[in-house]
Amino acid sequence: MNRSELIQQIHQKENYLCIGLDTDAAKLPPHLKDKPDAVFQFNKAIIDATKGFCVSYKINTAFYEARGVKGWEAMEQTVQYIPSTHFKIADAKRGDIGNTSAQYAKTFFETLPFDAVTINPYMGEDSVRPFLEYNNKFAIVLGLTSNEGAHDFELLHVCHTRKKQEVHAEIGKHHLKVYTEELEEEEQAKDEPLRYLYEMVLEKVSSWGTPDNLMFVAGATRTPELAAIRRIVPDNFLLVPGVGAQGGSLKEVSEHGLNKDVGLLVNVSRAVIYASAGEDFAAQAGIAAKGYSEKMQSFVAHR
Amino acid sequence: MNRSELIQQIHQKENYLCIGLDTDAAKLPPHLKDKPDAVFQFNKAIIDATKGFCVSYKINTAFYEARGVKGWEAMEQTVQYIPSTHFKIADAKRGDIGNTSAQYAKTFFETLPFDAVTINPYMGEDSVRPFLEYNNKFAIVLGLTSNEGAHDFELLHVCHTRKKQEVHAEIGKHHLKVYTEELEEEEQAKDEPLRYLYEMVLEKVSSWGTPDNLMFVAGATRTPELAAIRRIVPDNFLLVPGVGAQGGSLKEVSEHGLNKDVGLLVNVSRAVIYASAGEDFAAQAGIAAKGYSEKMQSFVAHR
């Protein structure tokens, strides 16, 4: 699915909801647990009940890998079951040296029919490039994430190299020589001297691709920063996790994050798929998804 | 396998060689290609021919995932085939919010019998913690990687917040007041004011664990930095990729990276497993591994 098709789906369905299939085998409703393909059956029922109220599904690969080969079978079945009208995201947080990233790109874009995969940018350009070389596929690169750990590195200030300078001053007949250390910007941005690492990531990574093959992850628990993110990447879609169980506000995310094309995919995982732990899990998931979807209607209408 | 068992294996075998099983189905020798379990058969022959000359195997998960369910089957077969005397690394570069990282830890430490998994630190502490909660298992966190892209973020300077200060000076009878912008360290390290992001990663992450559950990735193509890395993490094992096809020097890596316990696992992938593309691939891999192993003997003997 390409960018304009995604935008079309959003306007047609009047929402920008992505449902996260973080399906934990330990949390399945009791009546499903003993089925041999229980995870797929669960996902299938969730998809059937929610597909009218969302534009995208996000498969969190960790929950599938944890079950080994059986888990990968369930992931394959699930991504193949998602309708072609929905944008399919592998939330895999991959990234490695070039020849290895090329294998990950093959995994999610060829072996499996995903439209997008989440990428960790730490290792730099050659770790991201292979994901950008496919037509109508997207790398969704981590910018600022929704977890506490974002403070450890993403929210560190990056700089500047120091340069020692001599300053001379005449005061009356006295000559004063002072050594000072000047800050020399590594980049131009003279008027915004100190930047967070995540801002530098957004700036650099956005120059490697276009809004047609590149999106960014921006956590919903950081709404004050969403406006800053929008300034750096005005046109790219943002995948926003953290609404629901993690406590992010849909209203605030929308107010700060929407752009002229909508430009948001707001992900909700646990608050939809575990809306009920009983036999009515799918029906309750449908109701929860409908709720989020309806709250998005007016925001879409104003674009 | 715990740390002292690994050190014992290194002294017993007199090497610190890790062989990377980046097995690409497209590069298998012609006589193996048509076998249904060709990748496992290739790995099995490589392991049989090299296990006397190395202490560790590293499975690059990307090459297995690229083949989907079949690939995961080959990975399971391979890790189960590696002798218990060898340290088993999943080179997976995982990392996500806490509840998701816990699933990845389960994948590699419970579902699969790996001793260690490589971790991307970008998302911070809660993304690393779940991997540190297992006994006798290791998180191998990315510090400085061997690829070009390391310059994009890992080798950025992190700082410091700026603080405006007044400086007063008396020169003869004149009083001079100067405004200056002082750098205020976010951390203590007063005498090493500007640090690279990767150095900050090593400092912070090393405080989250101990050398008994934490190692770091340090690329062999960056030998000048290896000495700096050793100063920051004197006791942790370093996994050093980049020797062989990527051009890193074993001698320089050893001179800068060894510590009192040896403390290195030097990985070679392509230069061993693709030493020959013919029917003699395993024998040639054995010869290549023996060559690296012998070069390591004198370094081990001096510890």
Tab-separated table of C-alpha atoms in Angstrom, chain A residues 19-255:
chain	number	residue	atom	x	y	z
A	19	ILE	CA	-4.709	-1.952	16.231
A	20	GLY	CA	-1.714	-3.661	17.792
A	21	LEU	CA	-1.848	-7.438	17.712
A	22	ASP	CA	0.506	-7.987	20.672
A	23	THR	CA	-1.110	-11.353	21.165
A	24	ASP	CA	0.220	-13.026	24.298
A	25	ALA	CA	-0.537	-16.773	24.315
A	26	ALA	CA	-0.762	-16.611	28.121
A	27	LYS	CA	-3.607	-14.077	27.966
A	28	LEU	CA	-5.948	-15.876	25.555
A	29	PRO	CA	-9.540	-16.444	26.677
A	30	PRO	CA	-9.938	-19.892	28.318
A	31	HIS	CA	-12.190	-21.296	25.572
A	32	LEU	CA	-9.474	-20.729	22.947
A	33	LYS	CA	-6.375	-21.756	24.870
A	34	ASP	CA	-6.350	-25.439	23.964
A	35	LYS	CA	-6.817	-24.980	20.210
A	36	PRO	CA	-3.674	-25.814	18.239
A	37	ASP	CA	-3.784	-22.483	16.354
A	38	ALA	CA	-5.210	-20.485	19.255
A	39	VAL	CA	-3.190	-17.299	18.579
A	40	PHE	CA	-4.299	-17.143	14.957
A	41	GLN	CA	-7.925	-17.902	15.896
A	42	PHE	CA	-7.795	-15.059	18.423
A	43	ASN	CA	-6.297	-12.635	15.875
A	44	LYS	CA	-8.775	-13.697	13.198
A	45	ALA	CA	-11.727	-12.978	15.491
A	46	ILE	CA	-10.214	-9.619	16.512
A	47	ILE	CA	-9.641	-8.647	12.865
A	48	ASP	CA	-13.166	-9.658	11.861
A	49	ALA	CA	-14.649	-7.605	14.697
A	50	THR	CA	-12.479	-4.495	14.277
A	51	LYS	CA	-11.626	-4.118	10.592
A	52	GLY	CA	-14.511	-1.683	10.047
A	53	PHE	CA	-13.072	0.660	12.684
A	54	CYS	CA	-9.364	0.850	11.848
A	55	VAL	CA	-7.059	1.441	8.885
A	56	SER	CA	-4.037	-0.544	10.049
A	57	TYR	CA	-2.865	-3.539	12.080
A	58	LYS	CA	0.496	-3.726	13.803
A	59	ILE	CA	1.962	-7.125	14.622
A	60	ASN	CA	4.428	-7.037	17.528
A	61	THR	CA	6.878	-9.721	16.421
A	62	ALA	CA	8.219	-10.376	19.955
A	63	PHE	CA	4.986	-12.036	21.066
A	64	TYR	CA	5.169	-14.441	18.119
A	65	GLU	CA	8.897	-15.204	18.278
A	66	ALA	CA	8.545	-16.075	21.956
A	67	ARG	CA	6.688	-19.203	20.820
A	68	GLY	CA	9.338	-20.190	18.263
A	69	VAL	CA	8.344	-21.848	14.987
A	70	LYS	CA	4.677	-22.117	16.057
A	71	GLY	CA	4.691	-18.378	16.701
A	72	TRP	CA	6.110	-17.574	13.267
A	73	GLU	CA	3.405	-19.737	11.717
A	74	ALA	CA	0.760	-17.723	13.590
A	75	MET	CA	2.402	-14.469	12.430
A	76	GLU	CA	2.386	-15.606	8.786
A	77	GLN	CA	-1.248	-16.703	9.010
A	78	THR	CA	-2.242	-13.439	10.651
A	79	VAL	CA	-0.541	-11.058	8.232
A	80	GLN	CA	-2.007	-13.011	5.327
A	81	TYR	CA	-5.470	-12.740	6.871
A	82	ILE	CA	-5.375	-8.931	7.237
A	83	PRO	CA	-7.457	-7.419	4.402
A	84	SER	CA	-5.580	-5.645	1.602
A	85	THR	CA	-7.477	-2.466	2.544
A	86	HIS	CA	-5.468	-2.281	5.791
A	87	PHE	CA	-1.903	-1.071	6.265
A	88	LYS	CA	0.191	-3.911	7.710
A	89	ILE	CA	3.005	-3.026	10.128
A	90	ALA	CA	5.648	-5.399	11.508
A	91	ASP	CA	6.632	-3.865	14.845
A	92	ALA	CA	10.028	-5.534	14.911
A	93	LYS	CA	12.497	-2.748	15.865
A	94	ARG	CA	15.145	-4.183	13.537
A	95	GLY	CA	18.408	-2.659	12.294
A	96	ASP	CA	21.944	-3.976	11.679
A	97	ILE	CA	24.870	-3.507	9.279
A	98	GLY	CA	23.836	-3.172	5.638
A	99	ASN	CA	24.000	-6.766	4.449
A	100	THR	CA	22.062	-7.900	7.533
A	101	SER	CA	19.427	-5.162	7.347
A	102	ALA	CA	18.895	-6.256	3.725
A	103	GLN	CA	17.944	-9.696	5.074
A	104	TYR	CA	15.492	-8.151	7.553
A	105	ALA	CA	13.954	-6.087	4.747
A	106	LYS	CA	13.555	-9.288	2.730
A	107	THR	CA	11.917	-10.957	5.752
A	108	PHE	CA	9.164	-8.395	6.178
A	109	PHE	CA	8.731	-7.087	2.614
A	110	GLU	CA	9.189	-10.254	0.545
A	111	THR	CA	8.843	-13.395	2.667
A	112	LEU	CA	6.000	-11.751	4.608
A	113	PRO	CA	3.617	-9.248	2.958
A	114	PHE	CA	3.994	-6.333	5.385
A	115	ASP	CA	3.704	-2.736	4.181
A	116	ALA	CA	6.028	-1.370	6.852
A	117	VAL	CA	8.511	-2.370	9.533
A	118	THR	CA	9.722	-0.447	12.586
A	119	ILE	CA	13.468	0.289	12.596
A	120	ASN	CA	15.919	1.199	15.336
A	121	PRO	CA	18.235	3.958	14.016
A	122	TYR	CA	21.167	3.593	16.482
A	123	MET	CA	23.522	2.026	13.884
A	124	GLY	CA	22.972	4.808	11.331
A	125	GLU	CA	22.366	5.208	7.620
A	126	ASP	CA	23.511	1.875	6.182
A	127	SER	CA	21.324	0.080	8.733
A	128	VAL	CA	18.215	1.949	7.498
A	129	ARG	CA	18.864	2.200	3.728
A	130	PRO	CA	17.933	-1.376	2.742
A	131	PHE	CA	14.381	-0.803	4.017
A	132	LEU	CA	14.015	2.289	1.816
A	133	GLU	CA	14.820	0.488	-1.403
A	134	TYR	CA	11.396	-1.082	-1.875
A	135	ASN	CA	8.546	0.571	-3.755
A	136	ASN	CA	5.396	1.203	-1.727
A	137	LYS	CA	6.985	-0.069	1.480
A	138	PHE	CA	7.858	1.970	4.544
A	139	ALA	CA	10.569	2.077	7.167
A	140	ILE	CA	9.062	3.414	10.398
A	141	VAL	CA	12.090	4.686	12.281
A	142	LEU	CA	12.117	5.163	16.063
A	143	GLY	CA	12.181	8.833	16.982
A	144	LEU	CA	10.956	9.423	20.517
A	145	THR	CA	9.438	6.385	22.209
A	146	SER	CA	6.712	6.228	24.849
A	147	ASN	CA	8.655	4.435	27.594
A	148	GLU	CA	10.553	5.747	30.620
A	149	GLY	CA	13.844	4.638	29.073
A	150	ALA	CA	13.474	7.364	26.431
A	151	HIS	CA	15.183	9.644	28.976
A	152	ASP	CA	18.375	7.581	28.932
A	153	PHE	CA	19.502	8.348	25.387
A	154	GLU	CA	16.725	9.701	23.140
A	155	LEU	CA	16.343	12.744	25.389
A	156	LEU	CA	20.058	13.416	25.792
A	157	HIS	CA	21.357	16.640	24.387
A	158	VAL	CA	23.697	16.326	21.443
A	159	CYS	CA	26.063	19.084	20.463
A	160	HIS	CA	28.701	20.813	19.079
A	161	THR	CA	32.388	20.382	19.158
A	162	ARG	CA	34.460	22.637	21.360
A	163	LYS	CA	37.042	24.943	19.919
A	164	LYS	CA	39.561	26.798	22.018
A	165	GLN	CA	39.796	30.491	21.222
A	166	GLU	CA	41.844	33.391	22.423
A	167	VAL	CA	40.034	36.543	23.378
A	168	HIS	CA	41.963	39.782	23.702
A	169	ALA	CA	40.755	42.869	25.480
A	170	GLU	CA	42.187	46.292	26.041
A	171	ILE	CA	41.265	47.918	29.300
A	172	GLY	CA	42.928	51.223	29.659
A	173	LYS	CA	46.607	50.540	29.040
A	174	HIS	CA	46.287	46.919	30.156
A	175	HIS	CA	46.186	44.112	27.689
A	176	LEU	CA	44.246	41.080	28.761
A	177	LYS	CA	44.446	37.710	27.057
A	178	VAL	CA	41.810	35.152	27.924
A	179	TYR	CA	41.468	31.602	26.621
A	180	THR	CA	37.903	30.549	26.131
A	181	GLU	CA	36.238	27.514	24.695
A	182	GLU	CA	33.781	28.342	21.971
A	183	LEU	CA	31.040	26.046	20.847
A	184	GLU	CA	31.160	25.229	17.192
A	185	GLU	CA	27.971	23.817	15.798
A	186	GLU	CA	28.301	20.543	13.953
A	187	GLU	CA	25.228	21.493	11.972
A	188	GLN	CA	23.925	24.922	10.969
A	189	ALA	CA	20.936	25.423	13.289
A	190	LYS	CA	22.387	28.516	14.922
A	191	ASP	CA	19.249	29.643	16.671
A	192	GLU	CA	18.369	26.253	18.177
A	193	PRO	CA	21.762	25.293	19.549
A	194	LEU	CA	21.008	22.322	21.785
A	195	ARG	CA	19.048	19.468	20.371
A	196	TYR	CA	17.898	16.169	21.741
A	197	LEU	CA	19.288	13.005	20.199
A	198	TYR	CA	15.799	12.068	18.948
A	199	GLU	CA	15.551	15.425	17.129
A	200	MET	CA	18.898	14.795	15.446
A	201	VAL	CA	17.631	11.330	14.499
A	202	LEU	CA	14.510	12.798	12.902
A	203	GLU	CA	16.545	15.415	11.028
A	204	LYS	CA	19.181	13.048	9.693
A	205	VAL	CA	16.953	10.083	8.932
A	206	SER	CA	14.339	12.211	7.169
A	207	SER	CA	17.026	13.259	4.667
A	208	TRP	CA	17.631	9.606	3.727
A	209	GLY	CA	14.106	9.031	2.412
A	210	THR	CA	10.835	10.744	1.622
A	211	PRO	CA	7.359	10.704	3.145
A	212	ASP	CA	6.638	8.007	0.545
A	213	ASN	CA	8.971	5.464	2.173
A	214	LEU	CA	9.652	6.807	5.641
A	215	MET	CA	7.554	7.260	8.770
A	216	PHE	CA	8.568	7.844	12.385
A	217	VAL	CA	7.574	6.453	15.779
A	218	ALA	CA	6.545	9.198	18.217
A	219	GLY	CA	5.252	8.111	21.621
A	220	ALA	CA	1.835	9.359	22.705
A	221	THR	CA	3.039	9.833	26.277
A	222	ARG	CA	5.157	12.758	25.055
A	223	THR	CA	2.585	15.187	23.677
A	224	PRO	CA	4.642	18.305	24.496
A	225	GLU	CA	7.305	16.999	22.134
A	226	LEU	CA	4.858	16.053	19.361
A	227	ALA	CA	4.654	19.652	18.189
A	228	ALA	CA	8.462	19.797	17.984
A	229	ILE	CA	8.476	16.539	16.047
A	230	ARG	CA	5.921	17.922	13.591
A	231	ARG	CA	8.146	20.936	12.943
A	232	ILE	CA	11.083	18.662	12.042
A	233	VAL	CA	9.094	16.202	9.918
A	234	PRO	CA	6.006	18.087	8.749
A	235	ASP	CA	5.047	15.646	6.011
A	236	ASN	CA	5.953	12.163	7.259
A	237	PHE	CA	3.364	9.914	8.826
A	238	LEU	CA	3.883	9.363	12.555
A	239	LEU	CA	3.102	6.025	14.167
A	240	VAL	CA	2.014	6.909	17.683
A	241	PRO	CA	1.962	4.138	20.283
A	242	GLY	CA	1.124	4.696	23.936
A	243	VAL	CA	-2.592	5.551	23.782
A	244	GLY	CA	-4.589	3.164	25.982
A	245	ALA	CA	-2.692	0.987	28.493
A	246	GLN	CA	0.314	3.340	28.469
A	247	GLY	CA	-1.840	6.383	29.251
A	248	GLY	CA	-1.396	8.694	26.244
A	249	SER	CA	-4.264	11.039	25.298
A	250	LEU	CA	-5.839	10.618	21.863
A	251	LYS	CA	-7.086	14.210	21.877
A	252	GLU	CA	-3.695	15.730	22.667
A	253	VAL	CA	-1.891	13.470	20.213
A	254	SER	CA	-4.309	14.486	17.479
A	255	GLU	CA	-4.123	18.202	18.237
